[in-house]
Amino acid sequence: MAKKLIVVADDQPGVRRILAEVLSKDKYELMEAASGEEVIEIMQERRVDLVFLDVKMPRLDGVTALKKIVAQPKHPPVVMMTAQGQADLRQRVMSMGASAYLEKPFDMDAVLQLLEELTDELT
């Protein structure tokens, strides 16, 4: 069985590294992206199973990238991440099609539980 591909998109290398360490189980392949633009490029080349997407990034922000991702047929679940815990932002991205919303700093147990829930839905 092929490994599920997870893309972690954040302009902060430390955040990408921490999430990659936590998410790197045998059954997952991870790719990192520093912008929403890079996520879209990866999705054009590979079948992506799950995206962790930061809201605030250069070139193409997470909200704009989310719009592009959910406009695609059979798009992967998208988990939006932000350090700016705003209720209106959460409501906005969820109504746009995000599967979940995480505030930084992360509770890693909650991240792992969310990962299991979302990847179980894919099988």
PDB file of C-alpha atoms in Angstrom:
ATOM      1  CA  MET A   1       0.000   0.000   0.000  1.00  0.00           C
ATOM      2  CA  ALA A   2       1.357   3.411  -0.970  1.00  0.00           C
ATOM      3  CA  LYS A   3       2.173   5.883   1.758  1.00  0.00           C
ATOM      4  CA  LYS A   4      -0.211   8.805   2.163  1.00  0.00           C
ATOM      5  CA  LEU A   5       1.390  12.096   1.128  1.00  0.00           C
ATOM      6  CA  ILE A   6       1.081  14.955   3.607  1.00  0.00           C
ATOM      7  CA  VAL A   7       2.224  18.463   2.715  1.00  0.00           C
ATOM      8  CA  VAL A   8       3.196  20.784   5.567  1.00  0.00           C
ATOM      9  CA  ALA A   9       3.144  24.405   4.403  1.00  0.00           C
ATOM     10  CA  ASP A  10       4.503  27.149   6.645  1.00  0.00           C
ATOM     11  CA  ASP A  11       7.004  29.927   6.003  1.00  0.00           C
ATOM     12  CA  GLN A  12       8.665  29.167   9.353  1.00  0.00           C
ATOM     13  CA  PRO A  13      11.189  26.303   8.908  1.00  0.00           C
ATOM     14  CA  GLY A  14      10.981  25.456  12.618  1.00  0.00           C
ATOM     15  CA  VAL A  15       7.228  24.869  12.439  1.00  0.00           C
ATOM     16  CA  ARG A  16       7.651  22.670   9.354  1.00  0.00           C
ATOM     17  CA  ARG A  17      10.408  20.685  11.069  1.00  0.00           C
ATOM     18  CA  ILE A  18       8.421  20.106  14.275  1.00  0.00           C
ATOM     19  CA  LEU A  19       5.312  19.013  12.391  1.00  0.00           C
ATOM     20  CA  ALA A  20       7.385  16.815  10.083  1.00  0.00           C
ATOM     21  CA  GLU A  21       8.956  15.077  13.093  1.00  0.00           C
ATOM     22  CA  VAL A  22       5.581  14.462  14.714  1.00  0.00           C
ATOM     23  CA  LEU A  23       3.852  13.369  11.511  1.00  0.00           C
ATOM     24  CA  SER A  24       6.624  11.214  10.071  1.00  0.00           C
ATOM     25  CA  LYS A  25       5.217   7.781  10.722  1.00  0.00           C
ATOM     26  CA  ASP A  26       5.979   4.858   8.450  1.00  0.00           C
ATOM     27  CA  LYS A  27       2.651   5.133   6.665  1.00  0.00           C
ATOM     28  CA  TYR A  28       3.103   8.805   5.706  1.00  0.00           C
ATOM     29  CA  GLU A  29       5.341  10.541   3.215  1.00  0.00           C
ATOM     30  CA  LEU A  30       5.950  14.190   4.035  1.00  0.00           C
ATOM     31  CA  MET A  31       6.768  17.125   1.809  1.00  0.00           C
ATOM     32  CA  GLU A  32       7.426  20.643   3.042  1.00  0.00           C
ATOM     33  CA  ALA A  33       6.407  23.907   1.392  1.00  0.00           C
ATOM     34  CA  ALA A  34       7.323  27.473   2.375  1.00  0.00           C
ATOM     35  CA  SER A  35       4.353  29.129   0.640  1.00  0.00           C
ATOM     36  CA  GLY A  36       0.881  28.474  -0.680  1.00  0.00           C
ATOM     37  CA  GLU A  37       2.358  28.713  -4.151  1.00  0.00           C
ATOM     38  CA  GLU A  38       4.636  25.744  -3.428  1.00  0.00           C
ATOM     39  CA  VAL A  39       1.659  23.691  -2.206  1.00  0.00           C
ATOM     40  CA  ILE A  40      -0.193  24.311  -5.473  1.00  0.00           C
ATOM     41  CA  GLU A  41       2.931  23.315  -7.448  1.00  0.00           C
ATOM     42  CA  ILE A  42       3.271  20.074  -5.462  1.00  0.00           C
ATOM     43  CA  MET A  43      -0.416  19.293  -6.031  1.00  0.00           C
ATOM     44  CA  GLN A  44       0.041  19.697  -9.782  1.00  0.00           C
ATOM     45  CA  GLU A  45       2.768  17.047  -9.745  1.00  0.00           C
ATOM     46  CA  ARG A  46       1.660  14.615  -7.018  1.00  0.00           C
ATOM     47  CA  ARG A  47      -1.502  13.187  -5.497  1.00  0.00           C
ATOM     48  CA  VAL A  48      -1.655  14.847  -2.080  1.00  0.00           C
ATOM     49  CA  ASP A  49      -3.700  13.188   0.670  1.00  0.00           C
ATOM     50  CA  LEU A  50      -3.629  15.909   3.339  1.00  0.00           C
ATOM     51  CA  VAL A  51      -2.402  19.508   3.630  1.00  0.00           C
ATOM     52  CA  PHE A  52      -1.390  21.408   6.765  1.00  0.00           C
ATOM     53  CA  LEU A  53      -1.531  25.036   5.597  1.00  0.00           C
ATOM     54  CA  ASP A  54      -0.416  28.148   7.493  1.00  0.00           C
ATOM     55  CA  VAL A  55      -2.660  31.184   7.078  1.00  0.00           C
ATOM     56  CA  LYS A  56       0.055  33.830   6.850  1.00  0.00           C
ATOM     57  CA  MET A  57       2.753  33.119   4.248  1.00  0.00           C
ATOM     58  CA  PRO A  58       4.558  35.132   1.562  1.00  0.00           C
ATOM     59  CA  ARG A  59       3.727  35.121  -2.163  1.00  0.00           C
ATOM     60  CA  LEU A  60       0.470  33.187  -1.825  1.00  0.00           C
ATOM     61  CA  ASP A  61      -1.144  33.244   1.607  1.00  0.00           C
ATOM     62  CA  GLY A  62      -2.933  30.260   3.078  1.00  0.00           C
ATOM     63  CA  VAL A  63      -6.457  31.607   2.614  1.00  0.00           C
ATOM     64  CA  THR A  64      -5.871  32.202  -1.101  1.00  0.00           C
ATOM     65  CA  ALA A  65      -4.201  28.795  -1.435  1.00  0.00           C
ATOM     66  CA  LEU A  66      -7.193  27.203   0.337  1.00  0.00           C
ATOM     67  CA  LYS A  67      -9.521  28.732  -2.286  1.00  0.00           C
ATOM     68  CA  LYS A  68      -7.409  27.232  -5.072  1.00  0.00           C
ATOM     69  CA  ILE A  69      -7.178  23.825  -3.399  1.00  0.00           C
ATOM     70  CA  VAL A  70     -10.898  23.411  -2.671  1.00  0.00           C
ATOM     71  CA  ALA A  71     -11.748  24.533  -6.215  1.00  0.00           C
ATOM     72  CA  GLN A  72     -10.093  21.351  -7.493  1.00  0.00           C
ATOM     73  CA  PRO A  73     -12.180  18.202  -7.859  1.00  0.00           C
ATOM     74  CA  LYS A  74     -11.333  15.537  -5.273  1.00  0.00           C
ATOM     75  CA  HIS A  75      -9.174  17.927  -3.264  1.00  0.00           C
ATOM     76  CA  PRO A  76      -7.442  16.685  -0.104  1.00  0.00           C
ATOM     77  CA  PRO A  77      -8.529  17.709   3.388  1.00  0.00           C
ATOM     78  CA  VAL A  78      -6.870  20.973   4.442  1.00  0.00           C
ATOM     79  CA  VAL A  79      -5.938  21.810   8.028  1.00  0.00           C
ATOM     80  CA  MET A  80      -5.461  25.550   8.444  1.00  0.00           C
ATOM     81  CA  MET A  81      -2.863  26.688  10.993  1.00  0.00           C
ATOM     82  CA  THR A  82      -2.380  30.112  12.536  1.00  0.00           C
ATOM     83  CA  ALA A  83      -0.756  31.963  15.397  1.00  0.00           C
ATOM     84  CA  GLN A  84      -3.508  34.584  15.079  1.00  0.00           C
ATOM     85  CA  GLY A  85      -6.340  32.912  16.972  1.00  0.00           C
ATOM     86  CA  GLN A  86      -9.314  34.857  15.661  1.00  0.00           C
ATOM     87  CA  ALA A  87     -12.840  33.434  15.800  1.00  0.00           C
ATOM     88  CA  ASP A  88     -13.859  35.203  12.582  1.00  0.00           C
ATOM     89  CA  LEU A  89     -10.854  33.753  10.727  1.00  0.00           C
ATOM     90  CA  ARG A  90     -11.694  30.257  11.950  1.00  0.00           C
ATOM     91  CA  GLN A  91     -15.296  30.643  10.810  1.00  0.00           C
ATOM     92  CA  ARG A  92     -14.206  32.060   7.444  1.00  0.00           C
ATOM     93  CA  VAL A  93     -11.747  29.284   6.532  1.00  0.00           C
ATOM     94  CA  MET A  94     -14.078  26.537   7.736  1.00  0.00           C
ATOM     95  CA  SER A  95     -16.886  27.957   5.585  1.00  0.00           C
ATOM     96  CA  MET A  96     -14.453  28.041   2.640  1.00  0.00           C
ATOM     97  CA  GLY A  97     -13.861  24.298   2.916  1.00  0.00           C
ATOM     98  CA  ALA A  98     -11.066  23.756   5.450  1.00  0.00           C
ATOM     99  CA  SER A  99     -11.392  20.429   7.274  1.00  0.00           C
ATOM    100  CA  ALA A 100      -9.907  21.711  10.533  1.00  0.00           C
ATOM    101  CA  TYR A 101      -8.314  24.753  12.160  1.00  0.00           C
ATOM    102  CA  LEU A 102      -5.329  24.656  14.529  1.00  0.00           C
ATOM    103  CA  GLU A 103      -3.900  27.467  16.606  1.00  0.00           C
ATOM    104  CA  LYS A 104      -0.176  27.693  17.328  1.00  0.00           C
ATOM    105  CA  PRO A 105       1.436  26.595  19.546  1.00  0.00           C
ATOM    106  CA  PHE A 106       0.066  23.133  18.810  1.00  0.00           C
ATOM    107  CA  ASP A 107      -1.061  20.462  21.206  1.00  0.00           C
ATOM    108  CA  MET A 108       0.779  17.606  19.473  1.00  0.00           C
ATOM    109  CA  ASP A 109      -1.597  14.959  20.824  1.00  0.00           C
ATOM    110  CA  ALA A 110      -4.477  16.873  19.224  1.00  0.00           C
ATOM    111  CA  VAL A 111      -2.509  17.111  15.955  1.00  0.00           C
ATOM    112  CA  LEU A 112      -1.944  13.337  15.929  1.00  0.00           C
ATOM    113  CA  GLN A 113      -5.591  12.637  16.720  1.00  0.00           C
ATOM    114  CA  LEU A 114      -6.679  14.979  13.926  1.00  0.00           C
ATOM    115  CA  LEU A 115      -4.226  13.302  11.547  1.00  0.00           C
ATOM    116  CA  GLU A 116      -5.677   9.868  12.326  1.00  0.00           C
ATOM    117  CA  GLU A 117      -9.260  11.108  11.894  1.00  0.00           C
ATOM    118  CA  LEU A 118      -8.577  12.795   8.564  1.00  0.00           C
ATOM    119  CA  THR A 119      -6.467  10.006   7.083  1.00  0.00           C
ATOM    120  CA  ASP A 120      -8.998   7.359   8.207  1.00  0.00           C
ATOM    121  CA  GLU A 121     -11.596   9.223   6.134  1.00  0.00           C
ATOM    122  CA  LEU A 122      -9.354   8.793   3.077  1.00  0.00           C
ATOM    123  CA  THR A 123      -9.315   4.999   3.173  1.00  0.00           C
TER     124      THR A 123
END
